[in-house]
mmCIF file of C-alpha atoms in Angstrom:
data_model
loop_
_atom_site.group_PDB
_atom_site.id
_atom_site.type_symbol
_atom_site.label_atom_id
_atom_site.label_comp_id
_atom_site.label_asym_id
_atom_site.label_seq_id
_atom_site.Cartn_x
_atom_site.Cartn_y
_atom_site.Cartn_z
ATOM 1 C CA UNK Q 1 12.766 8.933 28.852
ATOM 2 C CA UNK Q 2 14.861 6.453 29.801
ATOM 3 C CA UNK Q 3 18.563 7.712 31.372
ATOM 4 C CA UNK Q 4 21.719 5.466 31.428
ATOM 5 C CA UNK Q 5 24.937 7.077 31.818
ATOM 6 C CA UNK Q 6 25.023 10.705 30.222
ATOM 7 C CA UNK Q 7 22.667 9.338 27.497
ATOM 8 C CA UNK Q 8 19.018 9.994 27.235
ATOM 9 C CA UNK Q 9 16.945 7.523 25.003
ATOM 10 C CA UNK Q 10 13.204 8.542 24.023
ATOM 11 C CA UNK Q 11 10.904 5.806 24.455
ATOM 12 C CA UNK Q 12 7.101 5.733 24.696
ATOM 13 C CA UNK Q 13 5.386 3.804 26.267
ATOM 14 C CA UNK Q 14 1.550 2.991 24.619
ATOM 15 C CA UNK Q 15 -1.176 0.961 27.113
ATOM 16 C CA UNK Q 16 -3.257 -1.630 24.856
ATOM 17 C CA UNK Q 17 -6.218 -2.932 25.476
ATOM 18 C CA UNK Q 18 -7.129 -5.619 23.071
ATOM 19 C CA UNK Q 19 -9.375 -8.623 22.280
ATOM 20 C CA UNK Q 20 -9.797 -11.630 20.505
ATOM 21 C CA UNK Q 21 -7.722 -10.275 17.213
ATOM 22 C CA UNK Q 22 -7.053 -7.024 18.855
ATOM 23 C CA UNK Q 23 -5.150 -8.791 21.536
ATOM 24 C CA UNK Q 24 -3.368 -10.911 19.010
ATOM 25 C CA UNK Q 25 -2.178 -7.874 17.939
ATOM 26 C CA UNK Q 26 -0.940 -6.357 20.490
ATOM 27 C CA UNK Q 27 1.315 -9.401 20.347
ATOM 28 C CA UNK Q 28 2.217 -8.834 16.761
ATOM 29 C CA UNK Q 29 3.313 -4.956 17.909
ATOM 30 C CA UNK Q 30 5.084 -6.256 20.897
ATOM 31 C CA UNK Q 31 7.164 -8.541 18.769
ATOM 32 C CA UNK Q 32 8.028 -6.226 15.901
ATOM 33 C CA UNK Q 33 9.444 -3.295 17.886
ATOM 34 C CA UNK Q 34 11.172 -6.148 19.871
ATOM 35 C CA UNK Q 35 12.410 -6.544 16.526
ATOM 36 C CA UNK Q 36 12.538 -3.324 14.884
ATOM 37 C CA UNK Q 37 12.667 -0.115 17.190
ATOM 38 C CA UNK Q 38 13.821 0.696 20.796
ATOM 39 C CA UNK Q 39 11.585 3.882 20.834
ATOM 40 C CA UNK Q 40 8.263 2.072 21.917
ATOM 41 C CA UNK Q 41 7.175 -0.637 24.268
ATOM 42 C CA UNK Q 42 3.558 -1.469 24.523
ATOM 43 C CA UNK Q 43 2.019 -2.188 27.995
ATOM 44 C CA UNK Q 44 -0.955 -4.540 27.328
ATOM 45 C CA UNK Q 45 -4.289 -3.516 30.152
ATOM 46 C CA UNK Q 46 -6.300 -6.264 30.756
ATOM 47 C CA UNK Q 47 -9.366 -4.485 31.354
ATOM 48 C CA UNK Q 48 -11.466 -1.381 29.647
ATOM 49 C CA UNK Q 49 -11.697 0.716 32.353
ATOM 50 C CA UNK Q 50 -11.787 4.903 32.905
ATOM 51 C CA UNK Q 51 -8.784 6.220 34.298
ATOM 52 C CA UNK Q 52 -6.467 8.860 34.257
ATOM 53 C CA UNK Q 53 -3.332 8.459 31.916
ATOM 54 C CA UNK Q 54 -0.942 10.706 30.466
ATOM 55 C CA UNK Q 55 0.388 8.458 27.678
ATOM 56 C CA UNK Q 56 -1.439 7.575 24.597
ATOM 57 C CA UNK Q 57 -3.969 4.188 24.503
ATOM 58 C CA UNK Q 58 -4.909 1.913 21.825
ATOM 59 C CA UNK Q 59 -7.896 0.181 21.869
ATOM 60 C CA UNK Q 60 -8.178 -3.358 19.164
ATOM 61 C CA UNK Q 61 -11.853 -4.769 19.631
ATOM 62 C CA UNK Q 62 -13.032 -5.767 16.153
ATOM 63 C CA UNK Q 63 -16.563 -5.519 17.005
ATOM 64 C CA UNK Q 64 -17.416 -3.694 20.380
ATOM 65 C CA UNK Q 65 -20.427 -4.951 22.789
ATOM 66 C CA UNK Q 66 -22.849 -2.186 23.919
ATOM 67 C CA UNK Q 67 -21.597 -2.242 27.088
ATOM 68 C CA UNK Q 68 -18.215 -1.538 25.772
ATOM 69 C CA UNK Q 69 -19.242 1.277 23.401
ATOM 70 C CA UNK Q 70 -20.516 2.500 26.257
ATOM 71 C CA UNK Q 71 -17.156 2.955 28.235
ATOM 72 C CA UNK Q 72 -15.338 3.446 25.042
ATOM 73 C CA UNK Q 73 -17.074 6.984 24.461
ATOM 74 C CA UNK Q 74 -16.351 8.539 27.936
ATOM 75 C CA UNK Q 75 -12.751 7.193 27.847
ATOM 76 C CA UNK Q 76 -12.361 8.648 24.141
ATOM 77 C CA UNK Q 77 -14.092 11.962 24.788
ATOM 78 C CA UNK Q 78 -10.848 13.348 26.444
ATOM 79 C CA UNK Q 79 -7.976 11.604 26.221
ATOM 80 C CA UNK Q 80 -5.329 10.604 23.819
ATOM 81 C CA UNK Q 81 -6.590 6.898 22.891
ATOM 82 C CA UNK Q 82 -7.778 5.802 19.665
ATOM 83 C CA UNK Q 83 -9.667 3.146 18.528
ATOM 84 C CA UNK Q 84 -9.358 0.412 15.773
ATOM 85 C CA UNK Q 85 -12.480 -1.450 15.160
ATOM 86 C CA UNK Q 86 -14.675 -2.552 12.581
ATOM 87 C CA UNK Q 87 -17.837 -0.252 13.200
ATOM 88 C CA UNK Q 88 -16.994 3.513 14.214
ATOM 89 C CA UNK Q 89 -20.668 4.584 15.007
ATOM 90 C CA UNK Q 90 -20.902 6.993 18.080
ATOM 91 C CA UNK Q 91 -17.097 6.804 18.785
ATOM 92 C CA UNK Q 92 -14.665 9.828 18.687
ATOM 93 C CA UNK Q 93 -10.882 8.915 17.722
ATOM 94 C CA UNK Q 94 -11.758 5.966 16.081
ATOM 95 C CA UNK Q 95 -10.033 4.221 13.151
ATOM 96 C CA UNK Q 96 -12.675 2.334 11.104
ATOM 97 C CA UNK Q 97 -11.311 -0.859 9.684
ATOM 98 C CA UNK Q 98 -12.073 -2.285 6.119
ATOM 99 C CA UNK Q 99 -11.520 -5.929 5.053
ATOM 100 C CA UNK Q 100 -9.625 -7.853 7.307
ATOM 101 C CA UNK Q 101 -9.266 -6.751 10.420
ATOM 102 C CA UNK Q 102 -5.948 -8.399 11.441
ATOM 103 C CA UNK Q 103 -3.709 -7.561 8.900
ATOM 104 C CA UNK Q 104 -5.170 -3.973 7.900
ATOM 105 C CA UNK Q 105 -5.001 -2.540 11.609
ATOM 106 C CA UNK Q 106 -1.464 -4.147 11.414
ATOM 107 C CA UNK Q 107 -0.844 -1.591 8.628
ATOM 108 C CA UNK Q 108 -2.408 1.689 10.139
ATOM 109 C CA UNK Q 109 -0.447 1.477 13.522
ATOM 110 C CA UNK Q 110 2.735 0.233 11.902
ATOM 111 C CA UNK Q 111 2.469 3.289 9.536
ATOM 112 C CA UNK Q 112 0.598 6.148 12.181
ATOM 113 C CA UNK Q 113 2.651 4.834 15.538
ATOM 114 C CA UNK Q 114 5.608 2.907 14.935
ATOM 115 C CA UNK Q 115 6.784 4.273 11.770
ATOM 116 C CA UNK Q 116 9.188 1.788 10.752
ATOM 117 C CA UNK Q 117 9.441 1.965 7.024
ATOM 118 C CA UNK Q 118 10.603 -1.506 6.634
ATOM 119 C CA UNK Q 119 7.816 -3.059 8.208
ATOM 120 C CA UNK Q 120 5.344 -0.559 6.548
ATOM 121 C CA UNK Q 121 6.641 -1.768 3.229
ATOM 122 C CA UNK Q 122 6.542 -5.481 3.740
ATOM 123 C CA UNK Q 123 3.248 -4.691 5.164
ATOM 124 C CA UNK Q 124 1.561 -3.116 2.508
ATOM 125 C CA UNK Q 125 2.566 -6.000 -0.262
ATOM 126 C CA UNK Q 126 1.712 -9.005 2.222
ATOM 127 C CA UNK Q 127 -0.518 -11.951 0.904
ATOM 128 C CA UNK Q 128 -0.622 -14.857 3.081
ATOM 129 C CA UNK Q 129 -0.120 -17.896 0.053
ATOM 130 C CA UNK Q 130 0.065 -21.749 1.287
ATOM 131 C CA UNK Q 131 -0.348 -23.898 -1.660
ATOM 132 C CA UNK Q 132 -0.111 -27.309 0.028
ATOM 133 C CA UNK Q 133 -3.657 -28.027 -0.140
ATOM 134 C CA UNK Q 134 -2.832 -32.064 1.049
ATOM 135 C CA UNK Q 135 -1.342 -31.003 3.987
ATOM 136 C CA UNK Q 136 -4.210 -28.266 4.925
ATOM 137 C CA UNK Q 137 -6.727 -31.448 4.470
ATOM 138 C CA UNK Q 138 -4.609 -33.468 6.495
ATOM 139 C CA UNK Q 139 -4.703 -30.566 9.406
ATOM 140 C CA UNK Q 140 -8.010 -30.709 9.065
ATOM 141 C CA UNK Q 141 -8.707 -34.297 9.126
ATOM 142 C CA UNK Q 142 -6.689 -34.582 12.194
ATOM 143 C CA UNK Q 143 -8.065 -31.632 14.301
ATOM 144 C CA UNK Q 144 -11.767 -33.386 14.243
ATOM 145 C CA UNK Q 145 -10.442 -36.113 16.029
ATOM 146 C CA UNK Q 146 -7.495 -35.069 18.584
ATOM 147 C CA UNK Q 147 -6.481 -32.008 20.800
ATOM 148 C CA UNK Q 148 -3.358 -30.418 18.708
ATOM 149 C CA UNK Q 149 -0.379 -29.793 20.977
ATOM 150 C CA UNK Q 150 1.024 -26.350 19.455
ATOM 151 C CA UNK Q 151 4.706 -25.941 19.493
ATOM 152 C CA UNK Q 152 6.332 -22.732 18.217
ATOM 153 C CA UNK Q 153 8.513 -19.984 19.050
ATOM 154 C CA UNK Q 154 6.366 -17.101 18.941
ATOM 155 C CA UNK Q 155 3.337 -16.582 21.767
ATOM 156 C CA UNK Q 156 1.384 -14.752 18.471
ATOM 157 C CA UNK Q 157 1.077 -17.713 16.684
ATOM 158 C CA UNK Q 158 0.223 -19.788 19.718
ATOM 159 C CA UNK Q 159 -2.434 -17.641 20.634
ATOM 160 C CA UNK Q 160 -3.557 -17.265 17.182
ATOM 161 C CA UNK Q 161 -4.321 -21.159 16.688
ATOM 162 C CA UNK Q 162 -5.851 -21.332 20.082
ATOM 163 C CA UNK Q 163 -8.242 -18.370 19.487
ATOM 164 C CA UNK Q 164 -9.264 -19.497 15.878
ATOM 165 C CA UNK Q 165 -9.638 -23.197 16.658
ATOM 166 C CA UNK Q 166 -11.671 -22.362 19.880
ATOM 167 C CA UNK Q 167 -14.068 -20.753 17.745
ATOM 168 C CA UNK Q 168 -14.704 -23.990 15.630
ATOM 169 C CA UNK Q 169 -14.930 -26.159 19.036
ATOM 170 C CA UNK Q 170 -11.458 -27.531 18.610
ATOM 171 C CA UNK Q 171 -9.349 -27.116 22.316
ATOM 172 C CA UNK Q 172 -5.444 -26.723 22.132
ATOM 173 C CA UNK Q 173 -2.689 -27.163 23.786
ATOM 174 C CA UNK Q 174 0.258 -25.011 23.398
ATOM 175 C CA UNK Q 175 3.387 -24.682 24.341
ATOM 176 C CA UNK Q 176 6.610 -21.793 23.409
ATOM 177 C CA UNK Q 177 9.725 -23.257 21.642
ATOM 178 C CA UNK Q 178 11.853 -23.514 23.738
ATOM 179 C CA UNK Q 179 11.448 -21.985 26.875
ATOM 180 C CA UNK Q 180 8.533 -24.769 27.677
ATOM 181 C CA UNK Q 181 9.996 -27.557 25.953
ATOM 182 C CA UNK Q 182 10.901 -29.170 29.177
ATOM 183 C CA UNK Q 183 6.548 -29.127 29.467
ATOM 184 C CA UNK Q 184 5.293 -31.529 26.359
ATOM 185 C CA UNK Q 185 6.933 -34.570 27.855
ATOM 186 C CA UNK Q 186 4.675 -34.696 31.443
ATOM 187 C CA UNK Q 187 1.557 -34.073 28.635
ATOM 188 C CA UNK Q 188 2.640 -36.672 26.451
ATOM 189 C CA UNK Q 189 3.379 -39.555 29.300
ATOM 190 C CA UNK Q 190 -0.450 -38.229 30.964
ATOM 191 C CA UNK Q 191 -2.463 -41.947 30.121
ATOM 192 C CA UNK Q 192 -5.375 -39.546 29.879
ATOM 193 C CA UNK Q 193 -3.735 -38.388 26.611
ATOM 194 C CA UNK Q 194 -2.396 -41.274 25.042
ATOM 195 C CA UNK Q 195 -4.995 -41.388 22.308
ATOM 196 C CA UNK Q 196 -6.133 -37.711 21.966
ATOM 197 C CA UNK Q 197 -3.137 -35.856 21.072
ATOM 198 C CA UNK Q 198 -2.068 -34.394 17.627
ATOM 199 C CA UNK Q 199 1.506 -32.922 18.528
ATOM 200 C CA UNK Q 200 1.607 -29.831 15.721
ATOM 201 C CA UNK Q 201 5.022 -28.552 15.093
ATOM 202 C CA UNK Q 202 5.418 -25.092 13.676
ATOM 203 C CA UNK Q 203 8.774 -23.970 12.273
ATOM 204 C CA UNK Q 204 11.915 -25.406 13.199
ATOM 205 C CA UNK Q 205 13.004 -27.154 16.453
ATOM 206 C CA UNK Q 206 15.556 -29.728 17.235
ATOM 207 C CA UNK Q 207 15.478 -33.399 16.812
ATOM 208 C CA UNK Q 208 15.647 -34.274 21.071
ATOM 209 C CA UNK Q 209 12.161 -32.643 20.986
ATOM 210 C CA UNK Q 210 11.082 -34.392 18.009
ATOM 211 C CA UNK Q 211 12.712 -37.471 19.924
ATOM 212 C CA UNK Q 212 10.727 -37.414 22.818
ATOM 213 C CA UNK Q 213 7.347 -37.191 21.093
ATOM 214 C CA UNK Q 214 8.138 -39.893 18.915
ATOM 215 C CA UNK Q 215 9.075 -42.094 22.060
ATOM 216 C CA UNK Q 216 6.012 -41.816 23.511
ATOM 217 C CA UNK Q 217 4.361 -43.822 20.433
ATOM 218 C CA UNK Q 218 3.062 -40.082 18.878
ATOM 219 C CA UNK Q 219 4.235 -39.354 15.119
ATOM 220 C CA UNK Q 220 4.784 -35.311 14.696
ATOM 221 C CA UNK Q 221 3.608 -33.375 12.113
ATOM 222 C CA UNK Q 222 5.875 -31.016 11.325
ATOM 223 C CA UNK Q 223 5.202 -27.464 9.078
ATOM 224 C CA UNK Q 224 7.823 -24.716 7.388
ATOM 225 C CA UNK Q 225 6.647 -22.104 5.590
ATOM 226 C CA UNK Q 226 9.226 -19.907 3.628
ATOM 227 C CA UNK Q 227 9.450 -16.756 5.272
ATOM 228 C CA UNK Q 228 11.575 -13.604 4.443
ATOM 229 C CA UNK Q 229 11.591 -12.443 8.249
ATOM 230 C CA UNK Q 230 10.292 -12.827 11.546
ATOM 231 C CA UNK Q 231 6.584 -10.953 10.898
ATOM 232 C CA UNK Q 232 6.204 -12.712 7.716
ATOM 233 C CA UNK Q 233 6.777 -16.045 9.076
ATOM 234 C CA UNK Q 234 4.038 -15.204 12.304
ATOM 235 C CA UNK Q 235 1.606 -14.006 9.929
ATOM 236 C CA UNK Q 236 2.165 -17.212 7.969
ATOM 237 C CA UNK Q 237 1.357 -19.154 10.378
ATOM 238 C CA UNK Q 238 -1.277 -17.357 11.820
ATOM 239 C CA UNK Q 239 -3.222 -17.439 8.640
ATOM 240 C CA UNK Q 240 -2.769 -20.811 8.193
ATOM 241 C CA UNK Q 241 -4.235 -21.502 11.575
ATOM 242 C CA UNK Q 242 -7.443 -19.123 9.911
ATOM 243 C CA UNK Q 243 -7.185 -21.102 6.510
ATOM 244 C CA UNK Q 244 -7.842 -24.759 8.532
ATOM 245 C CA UNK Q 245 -10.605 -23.161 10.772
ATOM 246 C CA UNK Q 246 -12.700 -22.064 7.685
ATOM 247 C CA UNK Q 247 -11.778 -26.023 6.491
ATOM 248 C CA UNK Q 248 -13.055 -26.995 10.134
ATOM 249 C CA UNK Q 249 -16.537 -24.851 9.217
ATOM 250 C CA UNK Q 250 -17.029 -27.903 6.217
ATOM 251 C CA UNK Q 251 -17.105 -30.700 8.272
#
């Protein structure tokens, strides 16, 4: 409970542990009840680890390790956590996930913890669709040859093209619009980068940005995709970033 004045507000607060997807996640969740709801806030844990807490945890691993599965069964034999993962086998309060793991653990917690019917709705009809195939090539073309720099305004999506790219061999370098704005120019004036960057714009900025990468002899690529709302436009790009890592698999 939170008390200000003579008013009480409920509010719950759920610890996450989460990786690779499942902590990309936890930044999706953060961001919609930023969005959406004042009755939850989710405290992300960085490490899996047995110990006492009253308050409900979530666990996102996709695919455990046996060494997790391990801790995972003595923290789930008593407590109040559940689990979201793609293989259930030997685990107690877990929530077996079907298909892809990103979007359809999205929909179970949306619908079992936040209950926000709005988001449940958009949820359940959501089908990422990016029909510029030129400009998907182009992403790809570029990204075996140069180190994007990743602006955009949401840490999801920044994560998200970090994580997926990683996994093709392909570093990043990101930075949040616009809180680190102020941060591209000492990258972009670095000599050691003159010739290996790929600044990646995602959504809208302003033009001084666009500017000052253009000053320092680099040529932006900018990308909008239409978007209804804030989730739909960080899933957007999120699954583009997926869509031009499966492109990167091809080359």
């Amino acid at each position: 409970m939170i008390k200000e004045a003579n008013i009480i507000f409920p509010f719950m607060v759920i610890g996450v542990y989460g990786r690779d997807e499942g902590y990309l996640l936890y930044l999706l969740l953060g961001n919609i009840t930023t969005d959406y709801s004042n009755d939850v806030c989710f405290r992300f844990e960085d490490r899996l680890v047995l110990k006492s807490q009253n308050g409900k945890r979530l666990f996102f691993i996709p695919h455990p390790t046996d060494e997790e599965r391990e801790i995972l069964k003595l923290i789930l034999e008593n407590s109040k956590g559940l689990i979201f993962t793609k293989d259930c086998t030997g685990l107690k309060n877990c929530v077996q996930i079907e298909g892809d793991y990103l979007i359809e653990t999205l929909k179970r917690v949306s619908k079992e913890v936040l209950t926000i019917p709005q988001i449940e709705r958009f949820l359940k009809d959501y089908t990422f669709r990016f029909e510029e195939v030129n400009l998907i090539n182009l992403l790809r073309e570029k990204l075996l040859f140069y180190i994007p720099l990743v602006v955009a305004k949401r840490r999801s999506i920044l994560f998200a093209w970090k994580y997926y790219l990683s996994q093709k061999g392909v570093p990043t370098v990101e930075f949040l619009y616009p809180s680190e704005a102020k941060l591209v120019e000492p990258i972009l004036s670095n000599i050691g980068f003159s010739d290996k960057l790929f600044p990646l714009i995602l959504g809208n900025t302003d033009d001084k940005l666009l500017d000052i990468i253009k000053n320092y002899g680099f040529a932006p690529t900018e990308v909008f995709i239409p978007s209804k709302n804030n989730i739909e436009s960080e899933l957007n790009f999120i699954y583009l970033a997926k869509e031009v890592a499966k492109k990167l698999e091809k080359a």
